[in-house]
Amino acid sequence: MAQTKEVRIKKNQVLVIADSLYIPKKDTTISLPKDTQYDVYDNNYILSDNFYDSIYKVAKKNRVTKELFDLLITNRTARDPIENKEPKESESFFEPFKGKTISSINYTSVDLFGGSVNDTTLKATSSIGKLTNELHKSTSNSVLKKHLLFNEGDEVNPFDLADSERIIRSLPYIEDARIILTYDPQNLGSVRADVIVKDRFPWTIDLSSDDNDGYRAGFTNQNILGTGNEFGVGYLLNRNEIPTHGYDAHYTIRNIKNSFIDGTVFVSDNYLGKSKGISFTRNFLSPNIKYFGEATFEHVEPIRDLIFADSLYEKDFEIDRKSYDVWAGKSFKISQRKSINAALRLQHDKFDERPQVQLDSNVIYHNHHFLVGAISYNKINFLKAKNILSFNITEDIPVGFLYSILIGKDWTEFGERDYRGIQMSYSVYNNRYGYFLTNFESGYFTMEDKRSNQVYQFDGRHFTPLFDLGAAFSRIFTQFHYFSGNRLSIPYSQSLAVQNRIRSIEGNQIRGNKLVSLTTEYVVFQPWYFYGFRFATYGHLGVGNVQETRIEDPYNKTYFTMGGGVRVRNESLVFNTFEFGISMFPNAPTEGKFFYFKVSLSTPQFFQSPNVRKPKIVGLD
């Protein structure tokens, strides 16, 4: 019989075992296997509880203020002892249970409003919150089950559990997810797996307008009746165009028959044009998924005037394009995280309506068949952390390397041309120096021994470890991007406005055939004594240079930006994260603004996983 030891936990203390938290309501003694590693922490939320209680005593005197309090202020989450620690390998949380048999798998969906994966006992207290939780159909257990890479009766493989947790967490309708293993008290050689998830609110409303007096109103449900499927529809209006009224719609079925294949059908008919198509996608989610790829078939008829590259090319014309884009790959697993991958892609475009084309211009409107293959060698792992981009939500940091060679041939109406490309990506996290990512790509076409559309592209990203400021913590985020195109066909170019290369930049002359940008952001995660409210203040600086040398009036522009703001998060609030920020441009682009004010509910994206993807034309696809 296995030896055990007793652990005494007092009320308002927290017991931590691997990635599991135990918060007793009274003094408790727990028996654990003798070799189990654990920590006991004091619960530091008593002060915040008293603060909320004092507010509640005042709010409950009036029915309106009581209901408002109950809607916005829910029960507080227990302190998570790992939240400010450095990132750790995601599989390390399951290592203590390696080789144990999974005796059962249980699923828990916490409340949409008021719930937390860190404390499943938290519930909404307001009438509106309770009603919304009752009306919301939580993601079904069968949907969660088909995203797992393990089954009952399997031995614990830390990598499979870590990947399963990350795959569920990456679903667009899931806010956070945890898989917790606990020993079976009847058999210490077995463990129970608890899959705990918190859904996102599935409904989104889109109200927008454009510079051409066009308006759009629509909605999307990303998790229809808990199935994980998605439906969206939009109504478009523009009284200056024909047709005046129009629509767009799409429907997505995710993980069809447990295959990890997502299927989407889409259709639109409005003043922007017509389109219809269907696509199927299976991503490289884990080395255990041997086959991956995508197939897209579409018919597109844009009817708007098209403008390219800041007056680089402008002409009224219509487009009628029928195309398909199919690629497939296979992974040959070397070790738990290392593999060799082979992929092949076939792209076909046929235009019935288009602008005038020539050998070296309007290349994107050539009728062609493009066949390209890629061989890659990669090792990808994920670190588990918090307080990187968001507050108290588990984040997955990709680390590893990818080396890829691309070889292709393009059969166009002007002749055949060969394609060659390479990609080298490397990312690492160091407890002392932080996170580093470098990505270099280069590619070119050749026809009759002459090179064209030759691209060099380099990306660098870095964030520091958490700096201890005493009562607060801080990080510095830095991004660098370089792009250079030689003998680049019109209208190929890159812009400073995409991927946050220069925050909030708008206007003319911000794209070209050469581009470089550098931005940095200093973030301070404010201390805990604000009674549960979390604040991250930030300041940012950026500089970008863009050159366009292919037109009669070439330009070489350098832009500077500076600004700052605050991100606010409170696990007690139903609406979790708000960002208020400003950006200023001392030398704003033509038709751009000197000052921008931003209000956002989204978290900025930073990571660029060195993952296996569709073979593509470097920097131009």
Coordinates of C-alpha atoms in Angstrom, one line a residue:
M1 CA 0.0 0.0 0.0
A2 CA 1.3 3.4 -1.0
Q3 CA 2.6 5.7 1.9
T4 CA 0.7 8.9 2.5
K5 CA 1.2 12.1 4.5
E6 CA -1.2 14.5 6.1
V7 CA -1.3 18.2 5.2
R8 CA -3.1 20.6 7.5
I9 CA -4.8 23.6 5.8
K10 CA -6.4 26.4 7.7
K11 CA -9.4 28.4 6.6
N12 CA -8.4 31.2 4.2
Q13 CA -5.4 29.3 3.0
V14 CA -4.7 27.8 -0.5
L15 CA -3.2 24.4 -1.2
V16 CA -1.4 24.1 -4.6
I17 CA -0.6 20.7 -6.1
A18 CA 0.8 20.9 -9.7
D19 CA -1.8 23.1 -11.5
S20 CA -4.6 22.5 -9.0
L21 CA -5.9 24.8 -6.3
Y22 CA -7.8 23.7 -3.1
I23 CA -9.5 26.4 -1.0
P24 CA -11.2 24.9 2.1
K25 CA -14.0 26.7 3.8
K26 CA -12.8 25.6 7.2
D27 CA -9.7 24.1 8.8
T28 CA -9.0 20.8 6.9
T29 CA -6.6 17.9 6.9
I30 CA -5.9 16.2 3.5
S31 CA -4.0 13.0 2.9
L32 CA -1.6 13.0 -0.1
P33 CA 0.9 10.4 -1.5
K34 CA 4.2 10.8 0.3
D35 CA 6.1 12.0 -2.8
T36 CA 3.6 14.7 -3.7
Q37 CA 5.0 18.2 -4.0
Y38 CA 2.8 21.0 -2.8
D39 CA 2.7 24.6 -1.5
V40 CA 0.4 26.4 1.0
Y41 CA -0.4 30.1 0.6
D42 CA -2.4 32.6 2.6
N43 CA -5.5 33.9 0.8
N44 CA -4.9 37.7 0.4
Y45 CA -8.4 38.6 -0.7
I46 CA -9.9 39.2 2.8
L47 CA -9.4 42.9 2.5
S48 CA -11.1 43.0 -0.9
D49 CA -14.0 41.0 0.4
N50 CA -14.5 43.5 3.2
F51 CA -14.3 46.3 0.7
Y52 CA -17.0 44.8 -1.5
D53 CA -19.2 43.9 1.5
S54 CA -19.1 47.5 2.7
I55 CA -20.2 48.7 -0.8
Y56 CA -23.0 46.1 -0.8
K57 CA -24.4 47.2 2.5
V58 CA -24.9 50.7 1.0
A59 CA -26.1 49.4 -2.4
K60 CA -28.7 47.0 -1.1
K61 CA -30.7 49.8 0.5
N62 CA -32.0 50.7 -3.0
R63 CA -33.4 48.1 -5.4
V64 CA -31.8 49.7 -8.5
T65 CA -28.3 50.1 -7.0
K66 CA -28.5 46.6 -5.5
E67 CA -29.3 45.1 -8.9
L68 CA -26.6 47.1 -10.6
F69 CA -24.1 45.9 -7.9
D70 CA -25.1 42.3 -8.4
L71 CA -24.8 42.6 -12.2
L72 CA -21.4 44.2 -12.3
I73 CA -19.8 42.8 -9.1
T74 CA -19.6 39.1 -8.8
N75 CA -17.9 36.8 -6.3
R76 CA -14.1 37.3 -6.2
T77 CA -11.7 34.7 -7.5
A78 CA -9.3 33.0 -5.2
R79 CA -5.7 34.1 -5.4
D80 CA -3.8 32.2 -8.1
P81 CA -0.3 31.7 -6.7
I82 CA 1.3 31.1 -10.1
E83 CA 0.1 34.3 -11.8
N84 CA 3.3 36.4 -11.4
K85 CA 5.7 33.5 -11.7
E86 CA 7.8 33.1 -14.9
P87 CA 6.4 31.0 -17.8
K88 CA 6.8 27.2 -17.4
E89 CA 6.6 24.4 -19.9
S90 CA 2.9 23.6 -20.3
E91 CA 3.6 19.8 -19.9
S92 CA 5.4 20.3 -16.6
F93 CA 2.1 20.8 -14.7
F94 CA 1.2 17.2 -15.6
E95 CA 4.7 15.6 -15.0
P96 CA 4.0 14.5 -11.4
F97 CA 1.2 12.3 -12.8
K98 CA 3.2 10.8 -15.7
G99 CA 2.4 7.1 -16.2
K100 CA -0.7 7.1 -14.0
T101 CA -3.9 5.7 -15.5
I102 CA -6.7 8.1 -16.3
S103 CA -9.7 6.5 -14.6
S104 CA -12.3 9.1 -15.5
I105 CA -12.8 12.4 -17.4
N106 CA -15.2 14.9 -16.0
Y107 CA -16.3 18.2 -17.6
T108 CA -17.3 21.4 -15.9
S109 CA -18.5 24.6 -17.6
V110 CA -18.4 27.5 -15.2
D111 CA -20.9 30.4 -15.4
L112 CA -20.5 32.7 -18.4
F113 CA -21.1 35.7 -16.0
G114 CA -19.4 35.4 -12.7
G115 CA -17.6 32.1 -13.2
S116 CA -13.9 31.3 -13.2
V117 CA -11.8 28.3 -14.1
N118 CA -9.7 29.0 -11.0
D119 CA -12.7 28.6 -8.7
T120 CA -15.7 26.6 -9.9
T121 CA -17.8 27.6 -6.9
L122 CA -18.2 31.2 -8.1
K123 CA -21.7 32.1 -9.3
A124 CA -23.5 35.1 -10.6
T125 CA -25.5 36.9 -7.9
S126 CA -27.7 39.3 -10.0
S127 CA -31.1 38.4 -11.5
I128 CA -29.9 39.5 -14.9
G129 CA -26.6 37.5 -14.5
K130 CA -28.4 34.4 -13.3
L131 CA -31.0 34.7 -16.2
T132 CA -28.3 35.1 -18.8
N133 CA -26.4 32.1 -17.5
E134 CA -29.6 30.0 -17.6
L135 CA -30.3 31.1 -21.2
H136 CA -26.8 30.6 -22.3
K137 CA -26.2 27.1 -23.7
S138 CA -22.7 26.1 -22.4
T139 CA -20.4 24.2 -24.7
S140 CA -21.5 20.6 -24.6
N141 CA -19.3 17.9 -23.1
S142 CA -19.3 16.1 -26.4
V143 CA -17.7 19.1 -28.2
L144 CA -15.0 19.4 -25.5
K145 CA -14.4 15.6 -25.6
K146 CA -13.6 15.6 -29.3
H147 CA -10.9 18.2 -28.8
L148 CA -9.0 16.0 -26.4
L149 CA -6.0 14.0 -27.4
F150 CA -6.5 11.4 -24.6
N151 CA -9.2 9.0 -23.4
E152 CA -10.2 7.2 -20.3
G153 CA -7.9 4.2 -19.7
D154 CA -4.9 6.0 -21.2
E155 CA -1.7 6.5 -19.2
V156 CA -0.9 10.2 -18.5
N157 CA 1.2 11.7 -21.3
P158 CA 2.0 15.2 -20.1
F159 CA 2.4 16.5 -23.7
D160 CA -1.0 15.2 -24.8
L161 CA -2.7 16.8 -21.8
A162 CA -0.9 20.1 -22.4
D163 CA -1.8 20.1 -26.0
S164 CA -5.5 19.3 -25.3
E165 CA -5.7 22.1 -22.8
R166 CA -4.2 24.6 -25.3
I167 CA -6.4 23.4 -28.2
I168 CA -9.5 24.0 -26.2
R169 CA -8.2 27.3 -25.0
S170 CA -7.6 28.4 -28.6
L171 CA -11.2 27.9 -29.6
P172 CA -12.8 31.3 -30.4
Y173 CA -15.8 30.6 -28.1
I174 CA -13.7 29.6 -25.1
E175 CA -12.2 32.3 -22.8
D176 CA -10.1 30.0 -20.6
A177 CA -9.6 26.3 -19.9
R178 CA -7.8 24.1 -17.5
I179 CA -7.2 20.4 -17.1
I180 CA -6.7 19.4 -13.5
L181 CA -5.5 15.9 -12.4
T182 CA -6.3 14.6 -9.0
Y183 CA -5.4 11.2 -7.4
D184 CA -8.2 8.7 -7.2
P185 CA -8.6 8.1 -3.4
Q186 CA -9.5 4.5 -4.0
N187 CA -6.5 3.8 -6.2
L188 CA -3.4 6.0 -6.0
G189 CA -2.2 4.6 -9.3
S190 CA -5.1 6.3 -11.1
V191 CA -6.0 9.9 -11.6
R192 CA -9.2 11.8 -12.4
A193 CA -9.1 14.4 -15.2
D194 CA -11.3 17.4 -14.7
V195 CA -11.7 19.6 -17.8
I196 CA -12.9 23.1 -16.7
V197 CA -13.8 25.7 -19.3
K198 CA -15.3 29.2 -19.3
D199 CA -17.2 30.2 -22.5
R200 CA -17.0 33.5 -24.1
F201 CA -20.2 35.4 -24.7
P202 CA -21.1 33.9 -28.2
W203 CA -22.9 36.9 -29.7
T204 CA -21.2 39.8 -31.3
I205 CA -22.9 42.8 -33.0
D206 CA -21.2 44.6 -35.9
L207 CA -22.2 48.2 -36.7
S208 CA -19.8 50.0 -39.0
S209 CA -19.5 52.4 -41.9
D210 CA -16.9 53.2 -44.6
D211 CA -15.6 56.3 -46.4
N212 CA -18.0 55.7 -49.3
D213 CA -21.2 56.2 -47.4
G214 CA -21.7 52.5 -46.9
Y215 CA -23.2 51.1 -43.7
R216 CA -23.2 47.6 -42.3
A217 CA -25.2 46.0 -39.5
G218 CA -24.8 42.3 -38.6
F219 CA -24.4 39.7 -35.9
T220 CA -22.4 36.6 -35.3
N221 CA -22.9 33.6 -32.9
Q222 CA -19.7 31.7 -32.4
N223 CA -21.1 28.9 -30.4
I224 CA -24.6 28.0 -31.6
L225 CA -26.5 26.1 -28.8
G226 CA -23.1 24.9 -27.4
T227 CA -22.2 23.0 -30.5
G228 CA -19.1 25.2 -31.3
N229 CA -20.5 26.0 -34.8
E230 CA -20.7 29.6 -36.0
F231 CA -23.2 31.6 -38.0
G232 CA -23.0 35.2 -39.0
V233 CA -25.0 37.5 -41.3
G234 CA -24.8 41.1 -42.2
Y235 CA -27.0 43.7 -44.0
L236 CA -25.2 46.4 -46.1
L237 CA -26.7 49.7 -47.3
N238 CA -25.4 52.3 -49.7
R239 CA -27.8 54.6 -51.4
N240 CA -25.1 55.8 -53.8
E241 CA -24.4 52.4 -55.2
I242 CA -26.2 49.6 -57.1
P243 CA -27.4 47.5 -55.5
T244 CA -28.5 49.8 -52.7
H245 CA -29.2 46.8 -50.3
G246 CA -27.2 43.7 -49.9
Y247 CA -26.0 41.0 -47.5
D248 CA -23.2 38.7 -46.5
A249 CA -23.4 35.5 -44.5
H250 CA -21.3 32.5 -43.4
Y251 CA -21.7 29.2 -41.5
T252 CA -18.9 27.2 -39.9
I253 CA -19.0 23.6 -38.6
R254 CA -16.0 23.0 -36.4
N255 CA -14.2 19.7 -35.9
I256 CA -16.4 17.7 -38.3
K257 CA -16.9 14.1 -37.0
N258 CA -13.9 14.4 -34.6
S259 CA -11.6 15.0 -37.5
F260 CA -10.3 18.4 -36.4
I261 CA -11.5 19.6 -39.8
D262 CA -13.4 22.9 -39.9
G263 CA -15.8 23.6 -42.8
T264 CA -17.1 27.0 -43.8
V265 CA -19.6 28.1 -46.5
F266 CA -19.8 31.8 -47.3
V267 CA -21.8 34.0 -49.7
S268 CA -22.2 37.8 -50.3
D269 CA -24.2 40.0 -52.7
N270 CA -23.9 43.7 -52.1
Y271 CA -22.5 47.0 -53.4
L272 CA -18.9 45.7 -52.7
G273 CA -19.5 42.7 -55.0
K274 CA -20.5 39.1 -55.1
S275 CA -18.8 36.0 -53.7
K276 CA -19.6 32.5 -52.8
G277 CA -17.4 29.6 -51.7
I278 CA -16.6 26.8 -49.4
S279 CA -13.5 25.9 -47.4
F280 CA -12.2 23.1 -45.3
T281 CA -9.2 23.5 -42.8
R282 CA -7.2 21.1 -40.6
N283 CA -4.5 22.9 -38.8
F284 CA -1.2 21.6 -37.4
L285 CA -2.3 21.7 -33.8
S286 CA 0.0 19.0 -32.4
P287 CA 2.6 16.6 -33.6
N288 CA 0.0 13.9 -32.9
I289 CA -2.0 15.2 -35.9
K290 CA -0.2 13.6 -38.8
Y291 CA -2.2 15.1 -41.7
F292 CA -3.2 18.7 -42.1
G293 CA -4.1 21.2 -44.9
E294 CA -6.8 23.3 -46.4
A295 CA -9.1 23.4 -49.5
T296 CA -10.9 26.6 -50.6
F297 CA -13.1 27.0 -53.6
E298 CA -14.6 30.4 -54.4
H299 CA -16.1 32.6 -57.1
V300 CA -15.5 36.3 -56.6
E301 CA -16.9 39.3 -58.5
P302 CA -15.8 42.6 -56.8
I303 CA -17.6 45.6 -58.4
R304 CA -16.0 48.5 -56.6
D305 CA -13.2 50.6 -58.1
L306 CA -9.9 49.4 -56.8
I307 CA -7.0 51.6 -55.8
F308 CA -3.6 50.2 -55.2
A309 CA -0.5 51.4 -53.3
D310 CA -1.3 55.1 -52.8
S311 CA -2.1 56.0 -56.4
L312 CA 0.5 53.6 -57.7
Y313 CA -2.2 52.2 -59.9
E314 CA -5.8 53.3 -60.3
K315 CA -8.4 52.3 -62.8
D316 CA -12.1 51.5 -63.0
F317 CA -12.7 47.8 -63.8
E318 CA -14.6 44.7 -62.8
I319 CA -13.3 41.4 -61.7
D320 CA -14.8 37.9 -62.2
R321 CA -12.5 35.3 -60.7
K322 CA -13.0 31.6 -60.2
S323 CA -10.3 29.9 -58.1
Y324 CA -9.3 27.0 -55.9
D325 CA -6.5 26.7 -53.4
V326 CA -5.7 23.3 -52.1
W327 CA -2.8 22.2 -49.9
A328 CA -2.0 19.2 -47.8
G329 CA 0.8 18.1 -45.5
K330 CA 2.1 15.2 -43.4
S331 CA 4.0 15.3 -40.2
F332 CA 6.7 12.7 -39.5
K333 CA 7.2 12.7 -35.7
I334 CA 10.7 12.4 -34.4
S335 CA 10.1 13.1 -30.8
Q336 CA 7.3 14.5 -28.6
R337 CA 7.9 18.0 -30.0
K338 CA 10.1 17.5 -33.0
S339 CA 9.0 16.6 -36.5
I340 CA 9.8 16.7 -40.2
N341 CA 6.9 18.0 -42.3
A342 CA 6.1 17.8 -46.1
A343 CA 3.5 19.9 -47.7
L344 CA 2.2 20.5 -51.3
R345 CA 0.0 23.3 -52.5
L346 CA -1.9 23.8 -55.8
Q347 CA -3.4 27.2 -56.5
H348 CA -5.5 28.0 -59.6
D349 CA -7.0 31.4 -60.7
K350 CA -9.1 32.0 -63.8
F351 CA -10.3 35.5 -64.6
D352 CA -13.2 36.2 -66.9
E353 CA -13.2 39.9 -66.1
R354 CA -10.0 41.8 -65.1
P355 CA -7.9 44.9 -65.8
Q356 CA -5.3 44.8 -68.6
V357 CA -2.3 42.6 -67.6
Q358 CA 1.3 42.4 -68.8
L359 CA 4.2 40.2 -68.0
D360 CA 5.5 42.4 -65.1
S361 CA 2.3 44.2 -64.0
N362 CA -1.0 43.3 -62.4
V363 CA 0.5 39.9 -61.7
I364 CA -2.2 39.1 -59.2
Y365 CA -4.7 39.0 -62.1
H366 CA -2.8 36.5 -64.2
N367 CA -4.5 33.3 -65.1
H368 CA -2.2 30.6 -63.7
H369 CA -1.6 27.3 -61.9
F370 CA 0.9 27.5 -59.1
L371 CA 2.3 24.4 -57.6
V372 CA 4.7 24.7 -54.6
G373 CA 6.1 22.2 -52.1
A374 CA 7.7 22.7 -48.7
I375 CA 9.9 20.6 -46.5
S376 CA 10.3 21.8 -42.9
Y377 CA 12.1 20.7 -39.8
N378 CA 10.6 22.0 -36.6
K379 CA 10.4 21.8 -32.8
I380 CA 7.6 23.7 -31.2
N381 CA 6.7 23.8 -27.5
F382 CA 4.4 26.1 -25.5
L383 CA 5.0 27.8 -22.2
K384 CA 2.1 28.5 -19.8
A385 CA 2.0 32.0 -18.3
K386 CA -0.1 34.9 -17.2
N387 CA 0.3 38.7 -17.2
I388 CA 1.8 38.7 -20.7
L389 CA -0.9 40.3 -22.8
S390 CA -3.9 39.7 -20.7
F391 CA -4.9 39.6 -17.0
N392 CA -5.2 36.4 -15.1
I393 CA -6.1 34.3 -18.2
T394 CA -3.8 31.5 -19.1
E395 CA -1.6 32.3 -22.1
D396 CA 0.4 30.0 -24.3
I397 CA 3.8 31.2 -25.4
P398 CA 5.2 29.4 -28.4
V399 CA 8.9 28.6 -28.4
G400 CA 11.1 26.5 -30.7
F401 CA 12.3 26.6 -34.3
L402 CA 11.2 26.0 -37.9
Y403 CA 13.4 25.7 -40.9
S404 CA 11.7 25.4 -44.3
I405 CA 12.6 25.2 -48.0
L406 CA 10.1 26.0 -50.7
I407 CA 10.3 24.9 -54.4
G408 CA 7.5 25.7 -56.9
K409 CA 6.5 26.3 -60.5
D410 CA 4.0 28.8 -61.8
W411 CA 2.3 28.1 -65.1
T412 CA 1.0 31.5 -66.3
E413 CA -0.4 32.9 -69.6
F414 CA 3.0 34.5 -70.2
G415 CA 5.0 31.4 -69.7
E416 CA 6.5 29.3 -66.9
R417 CA 8.4 30.6 -64.0
D418 CA 10.1 28.8 -61.0
Y419 CA 9.9 29.8 -57.4
R420 CA 12.4 29.3 -54.6
G421 CA 12.0 30.3 -51.0
I422 CA 13.3 29.7 -47.4
Q423 CA 12.1 30.4 -43.9
M424 CA 14.0 30.3 -40.6
S425 CA 12.2 31.0 -37.4
Y426 CA 13.5 30.7 -33.8
S427 CA 11.9 31.7 -30.5
V428 CA 13.1 31.1 -26.9
Y429 CA 12.3 32.3 -23.4
N430 CA 15.0 32.9 -20.8
N431 CA 14.1 33.7 -17.2
R432 CA 16.8 36.4 -17.1
Y433 CA 16.4 38.1 -20.5
G434 CA 12.8 37.3 -21.5
Y435 CA 11.3 36.2 -24.8
F436 CA 13.0 36.4 -28.2
L437 CA 11.5 35.6 -31.6
T438 CA 13.3 36.0 -34.9
N439 CA 11.9 35.1 -38.3
F440 CA 13.7 35.5 -41.6
E441 CA 12.1 34.7 -45.0
S442 CA 13.2 35.2 -48.6
G443 CA 11.9 34.1 -52.0
Y444 CA 11.9 34.9 -55.7
F445 CA 10.6 33.9 -59.1
T446 CA 12.8 33.1 -62.1
M447 CA 11.9 33.2 -65.8
E448 CA 14.5 32.7 -68.5
D449 CA 17.2 33.0 -65.8
K450 CA 15.9 36.4 -64.7
R451 CA 14.7 37.0 -61.1
S452 CA 11.6 38.9 -60.2
N453 CA 9.5 39.6 -57.1
Q454 CA 12.5 38.9 -54.9
V455 CA 11.6 39.5 -51.3
Y456 CA 13.6 39.7 -48.0
Q457 CA 11.6 39.9 -44.8
F458 CA 12.7 39.9 -41.2
D459 CA 10.7 40.1 -38.0
G460 CA 12.0 40.3 -34.4
R461 CA 10.0 40.4 -31.2
H462 CA 10.9 40.5 -27.6
F463 CA 9.4 41.0 -24.2
T464 CA 11.2 41.2 -20.9
P465 CA 10.6 39.1 -17.7
L466 CA 8.4 40.8 -15.1
F467 CA 10.3 43.6 -13.4
D468 CA 9.6 43.8 -9.7
L469 CA 8.9 47.4 -8.9
G470 CA 8.0 46.7 -5.3
A471 CA 4.2 46.9 -5.3
A472 CA 3.9 46.7 -9.1
F473 CA 5.4 44.7 -12.0
S474 CA 6.3 45.8 -15.5
R475 CA 7.4 44.4 -18.9
I476 CA 8.8 46.0 -22.1
F477 CA 7.6 44.8 -25.5
T478 CA 9.5 45.4 -28.7
Q479 CA 8.7 44.6 -32.3
F480 CA 10.9 45.1 -35.4
H481 CA 9.9 44.5 -39.1
Y482 CA 11.9 44.8 -42.3
F483 CA 10.7 44.3 -45.8
S484 CA 12.5 44.8 -49.1
G485 CA 11.2 43.9 -52.6
N486 CA 13.4 43.9 -55.7
R487 CA 11.9 44.0 -59.1
L488 CA 8.5 43.8 -57.4
S489 CA 5.5 43.7 -59.7
I490 CA 2.7 46.3 -59.3
P491 CA 0.6 46.3 -57.1
Y492 CA 2.7 44.1 -54.7
S493 CA 3.7 46.2 -51.6
Q494 CA 3.6 46.2 -47.8
S495 CA 2.0 48.7 -45.4
L496 CA 3.0 50.2 -42.0
A497 CA -0.7 50.0 -41.0
V498 CA -1.0 46.2 -40.6
Q499 CA 0.0 44.0 -37.7
N500 CA 0.5 47.0 -35.4
R501 CA 3.8 47.9 -37.2
I502 CA 2.9 51.5 -36.5
R503 CA 0.0 51.9 -34.1
S504 CA -3.1 53.7 -35.4
I505 CA -1.3 55.1 -38.5
E506 CA -3.7 56.1 -41.4
G507 CA -3.4 58.1 -44.6
N508 CA -1.5 58.0 -47.9
Q509 CA 2.1 57.0 -48.6
I510 CA 2.3 54.4 -45.9
R511 CA 3.0 51.5 -48.1
G512 CA 5.7 50.7 -50.6
N513 CA 8.3 48.2 -51.9
K514 CA 10.6 48.8 -49.0
L515 CA 9.6 49.2 -45.3
V516 CA 11.1 49.1 -41.8
S517 CA 9.5 49.7 -38.5
L518 CA 10.4 49.6 -34.8
T519 CA 8.0 49.9 -31.9
T520 CA 8.3 49.5 -28.1
E521 CA 5.8 49.5 -25.3
Y522 CA 6.4 49.8 -21.6
V523 CA 3.7 48.2 -19.5
V524 CA 3.2 48.5 -15.7
F525 CA 0.9 46.0 -14.0
Q526 CA -0.3 48.0 -11.1
P527 CA -0.3 46.7 -7.5
W528 CA -3.0 44.7 -5.7
Y529 CA -4.2 47.2 -3.2
F530 CA -6.8 48.6 -5.6
Y531 CA -9.3 46.1 -4.1
G532 CA -9.3 43.7 -6.9
F533 CA -9.2 46.1 -9.8
R534 CA -6.2 45.5 -12.0
F535 CA -4.6 48.3 -14.0
A536 CA -1.9 48.2 -16.6
T537 CA -0.7 51.6 -17.7
Y538 CA 1.5 51.7 -20.8
G539 CA 3.5 54.1 -23.0
H540 CA 4.6 53.4 -26.5
L541 CA 7.0 54.8 -29.1
G542 CA 7.4 53.9 -32.7
V543 CA 9.2 54.8 -35.9
G544 CA 8.6 53.6 -39.4
N545 CA 10.1 54.3 -42.8
V546 CA 8.5 53.4 -46.2
Q547 CA 9.9 53.8 -49.7
E548 CA 8.2 53.5 -53.0
T549 CA 10.6 53.6 -56.0
R550 CA 8.5 52.2 -58.8
I551 CA 6.4 55.2 -59.7
E552 CA 7.0 58.5 -61.5
D553 CA 6.9 60.4 -58.3
P554 CA 8.7 58.1 -55.8
Y555 CA 8.7 58.9 -52.1
N556 CA 10.7 58.1 -49.0
K557 CA 8.8 58.8 -45.8
T558 CA 9.6 58.4 -42.1
Y559 CA 6.9 58.6 -39.5
F560 CA 7.1 58.8 -35.7
T561 CA 4.5 58.0 -33.1
M562 CA 4.1 58.2 -29.3
G563 CA 1.3 57.7 -26.9
G564 CA 0.0 55.8 -23.9
G565 CA -3.0 54.5 -22.2
V566 CA -4.4 52.2 -19.6
R567 CA -5.8 48.7 -19.7
V568 CA -8.2 47.8 -16.9
R569 CA -9.3 44.3 -15.8
N570 CA -11.2 43.0 -12.8
E571 CA -12.2 39.4 -12.5
S572 CA -15.2 40.6 -10.5
L573 CA -16.5 42.5 -13.5
V574 CA -18.6 40.8 -16.1
F575 CA -17.0 43.0 -18.8
N576 CA -13.3 42.1 -18.1
T577 CA -10.8 44.2 -20.1
F578 CA -11.0 47.8 -21.3
E579 CA -8.3 49.8 -23.1
F580 CA -8.2 53.5 -23.4
G581 CA -5.3 54.9 -25.3
I582 CA -4.0 57.8 -27.4
S583 CA -1.5 58.0 -30.2
M584 CA 0.2 61.1 -31.6
F585 CA 2.0 61.6 -34.9
P586 CA 4.3 64.7 -35.0
N587 CA 4.5 64.2 -38.8
A588 CA 1.2 62.6 -39.8
P589 CA 0.8 61.1 -43.3
T590 CA -1.2 62.9 -45.9
E591 CA -4.9 62.6 -45.1
G592 CA -3.9 61.1 -41.7
K593 CA -4.5 62.6 -38.3
F594 CA -2.1 64.0 -35.7
F595 CA -4.1 62.6 -32.8
Y596 CA -6.0 59.3 -32.3
F597 CA -8.0 58.2 -29.3
K598 CA -8.7 54.5 -28.9
V599 CA -11.3 52.6 -26.9
S600 CA -11.0 48.8 -27.2
L601 CA -12.3 45.6 -25.6
S602 CA -9.7 43.4 -27.2
T603 CA -6.3 42.3 -26.2
P604 CA -3.4 43.1 -28.6
Q605 CA -1.7 40.2 -30.4
F606 CA 2.0 39.7 -30.1
F607 CA 3.0 36.1 -30.6
Q608 CA 3.9 34.7 -34.0
S609 CA 4.1 30.9 -33.6
P610 CA 6.9 29.2 -35.6
N611 CA 4.3 26.7 -36.7
V612 CA 3.8 24.7 -39.9
R613 CA 1.5 26.5 -42.3
K614 CA 0.5 26.7 -46.0
P615 CA 3.4 27.0 -48.4
K616 CA 3.2 30.6 -49.7
I617 CA 5.0 33.3 -51.6
V618 CA 7.1 35.0 -49.0
G619 CA 5.8 38.4 -48.0
L620 CA 3.3 38.6 -50.9
D621 CA 0.7 35.9 -50.3

